[in-house]
Tab-separated table of C-alpha atoms in Angstrom:
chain	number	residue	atom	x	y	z
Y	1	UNK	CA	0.000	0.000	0.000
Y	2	UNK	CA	1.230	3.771	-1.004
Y	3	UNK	CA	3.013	5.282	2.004
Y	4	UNK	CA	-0.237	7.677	2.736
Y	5	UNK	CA	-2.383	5.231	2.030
Y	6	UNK	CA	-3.283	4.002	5.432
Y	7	UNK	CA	-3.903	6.945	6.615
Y	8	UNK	CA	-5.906	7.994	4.122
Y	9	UNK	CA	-8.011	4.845	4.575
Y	10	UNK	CA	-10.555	5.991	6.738
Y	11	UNK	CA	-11.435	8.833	4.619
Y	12	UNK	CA	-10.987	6.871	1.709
Y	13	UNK	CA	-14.094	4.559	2.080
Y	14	UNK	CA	-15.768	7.826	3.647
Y	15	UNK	CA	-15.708	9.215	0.348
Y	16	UNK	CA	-16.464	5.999	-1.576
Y	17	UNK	CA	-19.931	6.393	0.324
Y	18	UNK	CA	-22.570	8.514	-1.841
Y	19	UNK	CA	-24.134	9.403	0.615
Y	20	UNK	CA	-20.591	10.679	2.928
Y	21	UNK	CA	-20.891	14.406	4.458
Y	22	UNK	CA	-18.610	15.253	2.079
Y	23	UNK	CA	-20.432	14.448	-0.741
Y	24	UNK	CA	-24.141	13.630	-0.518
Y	25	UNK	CA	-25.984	11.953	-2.791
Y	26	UNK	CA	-28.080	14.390	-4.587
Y	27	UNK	CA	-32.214	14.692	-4.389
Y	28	UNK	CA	-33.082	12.414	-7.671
Y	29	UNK	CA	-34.797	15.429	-8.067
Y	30	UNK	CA	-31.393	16.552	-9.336
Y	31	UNK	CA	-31.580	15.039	-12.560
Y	32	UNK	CA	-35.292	13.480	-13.355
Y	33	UNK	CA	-34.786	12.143	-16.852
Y	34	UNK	CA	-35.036	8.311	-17.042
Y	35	UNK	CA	-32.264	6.790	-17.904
Y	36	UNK	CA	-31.339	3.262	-17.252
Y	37	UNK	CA	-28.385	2.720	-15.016
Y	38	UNK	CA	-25.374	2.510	-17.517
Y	39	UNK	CA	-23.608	-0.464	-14.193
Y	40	UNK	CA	-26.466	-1.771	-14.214
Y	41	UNK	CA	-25.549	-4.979	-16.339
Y	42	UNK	CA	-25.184	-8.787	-16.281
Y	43	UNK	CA	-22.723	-10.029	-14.210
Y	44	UNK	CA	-19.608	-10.529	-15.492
Y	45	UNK	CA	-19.380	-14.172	-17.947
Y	46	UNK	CA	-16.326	-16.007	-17.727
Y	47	UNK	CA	-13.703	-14.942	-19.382
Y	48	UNK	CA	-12.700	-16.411	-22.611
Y	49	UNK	CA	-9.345	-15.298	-23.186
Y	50	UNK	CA	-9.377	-14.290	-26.223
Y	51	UNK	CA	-7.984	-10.942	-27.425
Y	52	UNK	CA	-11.443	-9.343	-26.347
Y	53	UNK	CA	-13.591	-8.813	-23.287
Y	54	UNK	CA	-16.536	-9.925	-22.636
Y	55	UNK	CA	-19.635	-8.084	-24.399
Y	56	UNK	CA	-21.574	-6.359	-22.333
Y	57	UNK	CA	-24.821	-4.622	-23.431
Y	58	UNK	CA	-23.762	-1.808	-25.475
Y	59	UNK	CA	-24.847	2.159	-24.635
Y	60	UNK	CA	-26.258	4.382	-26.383
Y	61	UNK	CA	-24.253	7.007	-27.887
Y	62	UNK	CA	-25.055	9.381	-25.873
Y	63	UNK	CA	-24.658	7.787	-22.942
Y	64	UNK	CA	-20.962	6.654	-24.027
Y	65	UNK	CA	-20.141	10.040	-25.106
Y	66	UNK	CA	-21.086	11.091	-21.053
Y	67	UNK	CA	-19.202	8.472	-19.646
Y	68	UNK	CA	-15.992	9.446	-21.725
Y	69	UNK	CA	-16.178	12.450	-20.468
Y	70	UNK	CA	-16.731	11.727	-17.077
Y	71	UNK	CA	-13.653	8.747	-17.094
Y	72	UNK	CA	-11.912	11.670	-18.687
Y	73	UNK	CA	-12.162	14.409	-16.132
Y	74	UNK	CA	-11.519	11.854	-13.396
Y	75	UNK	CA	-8.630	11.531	-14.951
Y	76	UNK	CA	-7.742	14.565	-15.321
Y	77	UNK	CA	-8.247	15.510	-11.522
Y	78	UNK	CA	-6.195	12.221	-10.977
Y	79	UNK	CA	-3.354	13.477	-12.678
Y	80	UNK	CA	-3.274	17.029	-11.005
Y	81	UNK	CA	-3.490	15.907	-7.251
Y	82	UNK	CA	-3.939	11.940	-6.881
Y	83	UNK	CA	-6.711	10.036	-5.257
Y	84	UNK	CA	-7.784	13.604	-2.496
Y	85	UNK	CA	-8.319	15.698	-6.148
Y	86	UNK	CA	-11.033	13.558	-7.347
Y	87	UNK	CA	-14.552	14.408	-5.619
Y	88	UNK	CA	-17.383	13.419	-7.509
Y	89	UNK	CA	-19.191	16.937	-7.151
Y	90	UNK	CA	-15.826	18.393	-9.474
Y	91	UNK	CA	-15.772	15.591	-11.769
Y	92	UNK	CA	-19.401	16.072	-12.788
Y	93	UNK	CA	-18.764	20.046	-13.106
Y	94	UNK	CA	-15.652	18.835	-15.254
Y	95	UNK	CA	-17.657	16.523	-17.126
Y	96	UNK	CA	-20.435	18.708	-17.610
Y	97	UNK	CA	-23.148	16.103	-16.173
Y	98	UNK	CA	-25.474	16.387	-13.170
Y	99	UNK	CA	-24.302	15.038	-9.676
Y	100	UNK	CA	-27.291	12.513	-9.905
Y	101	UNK	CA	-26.298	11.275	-13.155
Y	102	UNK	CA	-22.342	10.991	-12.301
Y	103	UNK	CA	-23.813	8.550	-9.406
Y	104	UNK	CA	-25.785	6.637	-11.533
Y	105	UNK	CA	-22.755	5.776	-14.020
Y	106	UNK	CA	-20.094	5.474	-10.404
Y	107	UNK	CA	-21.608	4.630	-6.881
Y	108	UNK	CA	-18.766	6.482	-5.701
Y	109	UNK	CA	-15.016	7.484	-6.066
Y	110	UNK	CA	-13.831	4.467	-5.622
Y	111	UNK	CA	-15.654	2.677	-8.544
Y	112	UNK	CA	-15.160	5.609	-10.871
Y	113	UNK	CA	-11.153	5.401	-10.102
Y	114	UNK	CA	-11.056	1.356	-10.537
Y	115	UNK	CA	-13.137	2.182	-14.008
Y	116	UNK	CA	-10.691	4.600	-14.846
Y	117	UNK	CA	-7.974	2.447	-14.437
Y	118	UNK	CA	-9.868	-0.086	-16.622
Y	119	UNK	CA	-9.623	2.771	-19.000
Y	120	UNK	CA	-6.188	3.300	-18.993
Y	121	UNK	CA	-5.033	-0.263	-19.461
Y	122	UNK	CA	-7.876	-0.454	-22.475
Y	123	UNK	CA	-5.595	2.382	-24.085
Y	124	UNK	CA	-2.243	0.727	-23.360
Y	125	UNK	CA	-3.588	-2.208	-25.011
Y	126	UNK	CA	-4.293	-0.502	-27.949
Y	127	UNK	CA	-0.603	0.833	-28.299
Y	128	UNK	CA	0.361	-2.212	-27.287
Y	129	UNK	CA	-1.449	-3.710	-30.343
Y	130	UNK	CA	-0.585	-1.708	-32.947
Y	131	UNK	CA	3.101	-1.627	-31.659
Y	132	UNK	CA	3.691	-5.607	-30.152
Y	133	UNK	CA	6.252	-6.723	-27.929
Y	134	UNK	CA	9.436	-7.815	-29.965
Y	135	UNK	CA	11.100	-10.315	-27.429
Y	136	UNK	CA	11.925	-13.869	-29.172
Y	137	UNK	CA	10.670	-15.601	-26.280
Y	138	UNK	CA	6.904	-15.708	-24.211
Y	139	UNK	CA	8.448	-14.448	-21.184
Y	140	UNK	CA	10.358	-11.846	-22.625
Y	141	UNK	CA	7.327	-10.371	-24.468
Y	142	UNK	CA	5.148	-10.462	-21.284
Y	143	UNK	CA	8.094	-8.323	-19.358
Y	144	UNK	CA	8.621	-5.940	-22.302
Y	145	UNK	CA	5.163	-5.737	-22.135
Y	146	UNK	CA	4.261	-5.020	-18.721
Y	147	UNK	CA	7.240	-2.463	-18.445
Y	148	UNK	CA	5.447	-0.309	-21.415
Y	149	UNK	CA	2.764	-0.270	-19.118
Y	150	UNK	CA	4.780	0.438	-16.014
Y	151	UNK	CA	6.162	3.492	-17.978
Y	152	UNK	CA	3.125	5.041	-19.061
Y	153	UNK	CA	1.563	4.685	-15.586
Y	154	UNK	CA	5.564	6.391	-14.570
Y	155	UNK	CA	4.573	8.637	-16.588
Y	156	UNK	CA	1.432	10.321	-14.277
Y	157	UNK	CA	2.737	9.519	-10.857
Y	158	UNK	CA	-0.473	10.929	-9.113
Y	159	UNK	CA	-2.776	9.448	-11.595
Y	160	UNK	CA	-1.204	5.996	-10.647
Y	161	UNK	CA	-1.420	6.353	-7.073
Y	162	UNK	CA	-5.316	7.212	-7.107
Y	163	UNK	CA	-5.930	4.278	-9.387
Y	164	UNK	CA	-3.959	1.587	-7.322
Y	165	UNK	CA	-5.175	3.225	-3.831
Y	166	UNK	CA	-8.889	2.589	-5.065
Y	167	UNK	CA	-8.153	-1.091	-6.435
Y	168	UNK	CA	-6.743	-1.364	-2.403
Y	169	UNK	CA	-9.704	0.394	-1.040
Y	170	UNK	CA	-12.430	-1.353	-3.044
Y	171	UNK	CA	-14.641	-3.853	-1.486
Y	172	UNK	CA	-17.430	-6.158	-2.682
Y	173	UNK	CA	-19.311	-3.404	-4.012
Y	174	UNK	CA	-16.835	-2.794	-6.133
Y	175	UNK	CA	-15.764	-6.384	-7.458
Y	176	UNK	CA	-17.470	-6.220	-11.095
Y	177	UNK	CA	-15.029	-3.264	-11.748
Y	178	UNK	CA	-12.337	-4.892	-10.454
Y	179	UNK	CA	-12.729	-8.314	-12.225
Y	180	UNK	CA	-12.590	-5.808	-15.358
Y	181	UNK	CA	-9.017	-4.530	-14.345
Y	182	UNK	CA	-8.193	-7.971	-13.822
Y	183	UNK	CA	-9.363	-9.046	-16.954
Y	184	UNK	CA	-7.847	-6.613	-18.914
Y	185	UNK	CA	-4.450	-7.191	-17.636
Y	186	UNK	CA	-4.672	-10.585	-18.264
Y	187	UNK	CA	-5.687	-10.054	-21.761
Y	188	UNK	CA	-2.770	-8.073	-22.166
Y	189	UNK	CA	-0.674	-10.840	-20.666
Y	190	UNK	CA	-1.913	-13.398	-23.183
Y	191	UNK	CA	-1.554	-10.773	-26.014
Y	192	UNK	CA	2.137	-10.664	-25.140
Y	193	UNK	CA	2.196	-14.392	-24.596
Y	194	UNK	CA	0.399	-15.377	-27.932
Y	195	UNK	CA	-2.337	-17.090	-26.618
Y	196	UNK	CA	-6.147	-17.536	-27.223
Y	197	UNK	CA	-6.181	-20.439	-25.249
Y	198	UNK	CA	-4.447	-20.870	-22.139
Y	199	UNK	CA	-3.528	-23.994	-20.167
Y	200	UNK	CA	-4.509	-24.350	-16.185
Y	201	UNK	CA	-0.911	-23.840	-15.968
Y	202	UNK	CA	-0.224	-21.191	-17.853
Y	203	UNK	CA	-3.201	-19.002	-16.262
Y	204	UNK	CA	-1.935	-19.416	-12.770
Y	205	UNK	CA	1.353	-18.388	-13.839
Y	206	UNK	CA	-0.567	-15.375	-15.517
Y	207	UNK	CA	-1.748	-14.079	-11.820
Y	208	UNK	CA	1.061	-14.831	-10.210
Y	209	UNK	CA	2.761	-12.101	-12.719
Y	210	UNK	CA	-0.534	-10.161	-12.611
Y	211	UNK	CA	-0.062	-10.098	-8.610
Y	212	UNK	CA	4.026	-9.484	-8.826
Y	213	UNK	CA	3.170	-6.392	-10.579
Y	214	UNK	CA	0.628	-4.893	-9.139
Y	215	UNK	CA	2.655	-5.495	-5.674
Y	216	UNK	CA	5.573	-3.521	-7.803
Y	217	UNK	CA	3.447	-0.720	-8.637
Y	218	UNK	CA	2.697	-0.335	-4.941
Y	219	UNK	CA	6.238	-0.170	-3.835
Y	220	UNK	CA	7.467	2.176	-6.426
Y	221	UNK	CA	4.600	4.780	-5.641
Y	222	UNK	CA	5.536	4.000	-1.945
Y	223	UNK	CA	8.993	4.896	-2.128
Y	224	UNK	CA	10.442	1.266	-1.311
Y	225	UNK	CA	11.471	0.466	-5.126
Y	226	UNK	CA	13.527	1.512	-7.951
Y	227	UNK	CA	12.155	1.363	-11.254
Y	228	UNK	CA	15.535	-0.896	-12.056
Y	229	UNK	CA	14.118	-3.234	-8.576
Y	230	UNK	CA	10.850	-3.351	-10.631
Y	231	UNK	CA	12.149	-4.206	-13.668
Y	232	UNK	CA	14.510	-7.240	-12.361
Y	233	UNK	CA	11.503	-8.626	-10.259
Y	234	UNK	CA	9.116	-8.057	-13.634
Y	235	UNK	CA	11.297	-10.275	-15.718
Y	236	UNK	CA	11.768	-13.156	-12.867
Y	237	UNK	CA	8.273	-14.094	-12.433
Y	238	UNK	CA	8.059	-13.595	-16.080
Y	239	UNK	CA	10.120	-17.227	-16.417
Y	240	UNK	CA	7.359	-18.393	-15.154
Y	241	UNK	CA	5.617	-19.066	-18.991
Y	242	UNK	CA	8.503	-21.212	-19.883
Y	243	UNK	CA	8.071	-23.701	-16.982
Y	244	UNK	CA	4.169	-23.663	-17.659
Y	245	UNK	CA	4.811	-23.832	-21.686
Y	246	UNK	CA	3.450	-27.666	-22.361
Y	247	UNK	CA	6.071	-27.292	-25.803
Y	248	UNK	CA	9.172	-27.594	-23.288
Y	249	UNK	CA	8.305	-29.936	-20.852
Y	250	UNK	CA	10.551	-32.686	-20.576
């Protein structure tokens, strides 16, 4: 956990609360149209590892175009002053949407900042795609891979902290949103890897990486890592493919 995380705990799930003193849940009054809740969905299907998500029931334009802008301008705050900068009442100014509404799309701070992050790795995996991983071996692509990603995140310091302190903070509520993330990254692992269709095996080894670098990202934004650490302990559970790699077993 970041260094101010634990202190900032406490307020932390205070805030992810709609109905917090900081930030109360507006009248519905607020915002009357009907509009179904965009969260409101299935839950989440296994995942079938291809190079895809799951489908979820698609929204209307209009209501994609609102929560751009609102995953935009969380963002945005994000960026300028980590997880404290982004209060819902400011992201719905930003976003140009009605209190109400912003609720409707994100219980609270804490799902909008997981969602963001879901965001952010569904743009690194579009770079990613259009510019693959040119290691020789499996493992070699996954670490290239996951240090692009490292970088970018590098890249917006504060933005990074708010995401990763709301995957920390996030509780059942918040568990479709987080299986996204989760999701995601693996998909991006098996991109790297070359995969559609994974062994037993070779998922496992897939969260143990997942888990090595999310643990990473926690101790470089903490202070307790180097980005050189980060990169040795990214490749080492990265030789983790070739023992699961049913090709070189012996």
């Amino acid at each position: 956990m970041p260094a101010e995380a634990k202190a900032d705990t406490n307020s932390a799930r205070t805030d992810a609360r709609p109905d917090s003193r900081a930030e109360s849940r507006p009248d519905s009054r607020t915002d009357s149209r009907p509009e179904s809740h965009p969260a409101a969905r299935q839950p989440p299907r296994p995942l079938s590892y291809s190079t895809a998500l799951p489908a979820s029931p698609p929204l209307t334009e209009r209501q994609e175009a609102r929560r751009r802008r609102i995953l935009h301008a969380s963002a945005q705050l994000a960026s300028r002053g980590g997880f404290d900068a982004v209060q819902m009442r400011e992201v719905a100014e930003s976003s140009q949407v009605a209190l109400g509404t912003l609720y409707r799309y994100f219980p609270s701070k804490v799902h909008l900042l997981v969602a963001t992050m879901q965001d952010q790795l569904e743009h690194m995996h579009g770079t990613l795609r259009k510019k693959p991983p040119s290691g020789d071996t499996a493992a070699e692509r996954v670490a290239e891979t996951l240090m692009r990603a490292f970088r970018a995140l590098q890249r917006e310091p504060h933005l990074a902290d708010a995401m990763v302190r709301a995957l920390t903070f996030a509780d059942r509520s918040v568990s479709p949103e987080v299986d996204q993330v989760s999701r995601m990254t693996t998909v991006i692992i098996l991109d790297a890897m070359g995969l559609d269709d994974p062994t037993p095996a070779q998922l496992s080894a897939v969260r143990v990486i997942e888990h090595t670098w999310h643990s990473a990202l926690i101790t470089w934004l903490s202070g307790r890592a180097s980005i050189a650490q980060v990169k040795i302990d990214i490749e080492t559970v990265c030789r983790l493919i070739d023992l699961t790699d049913p090709d070189d077993r012996h």
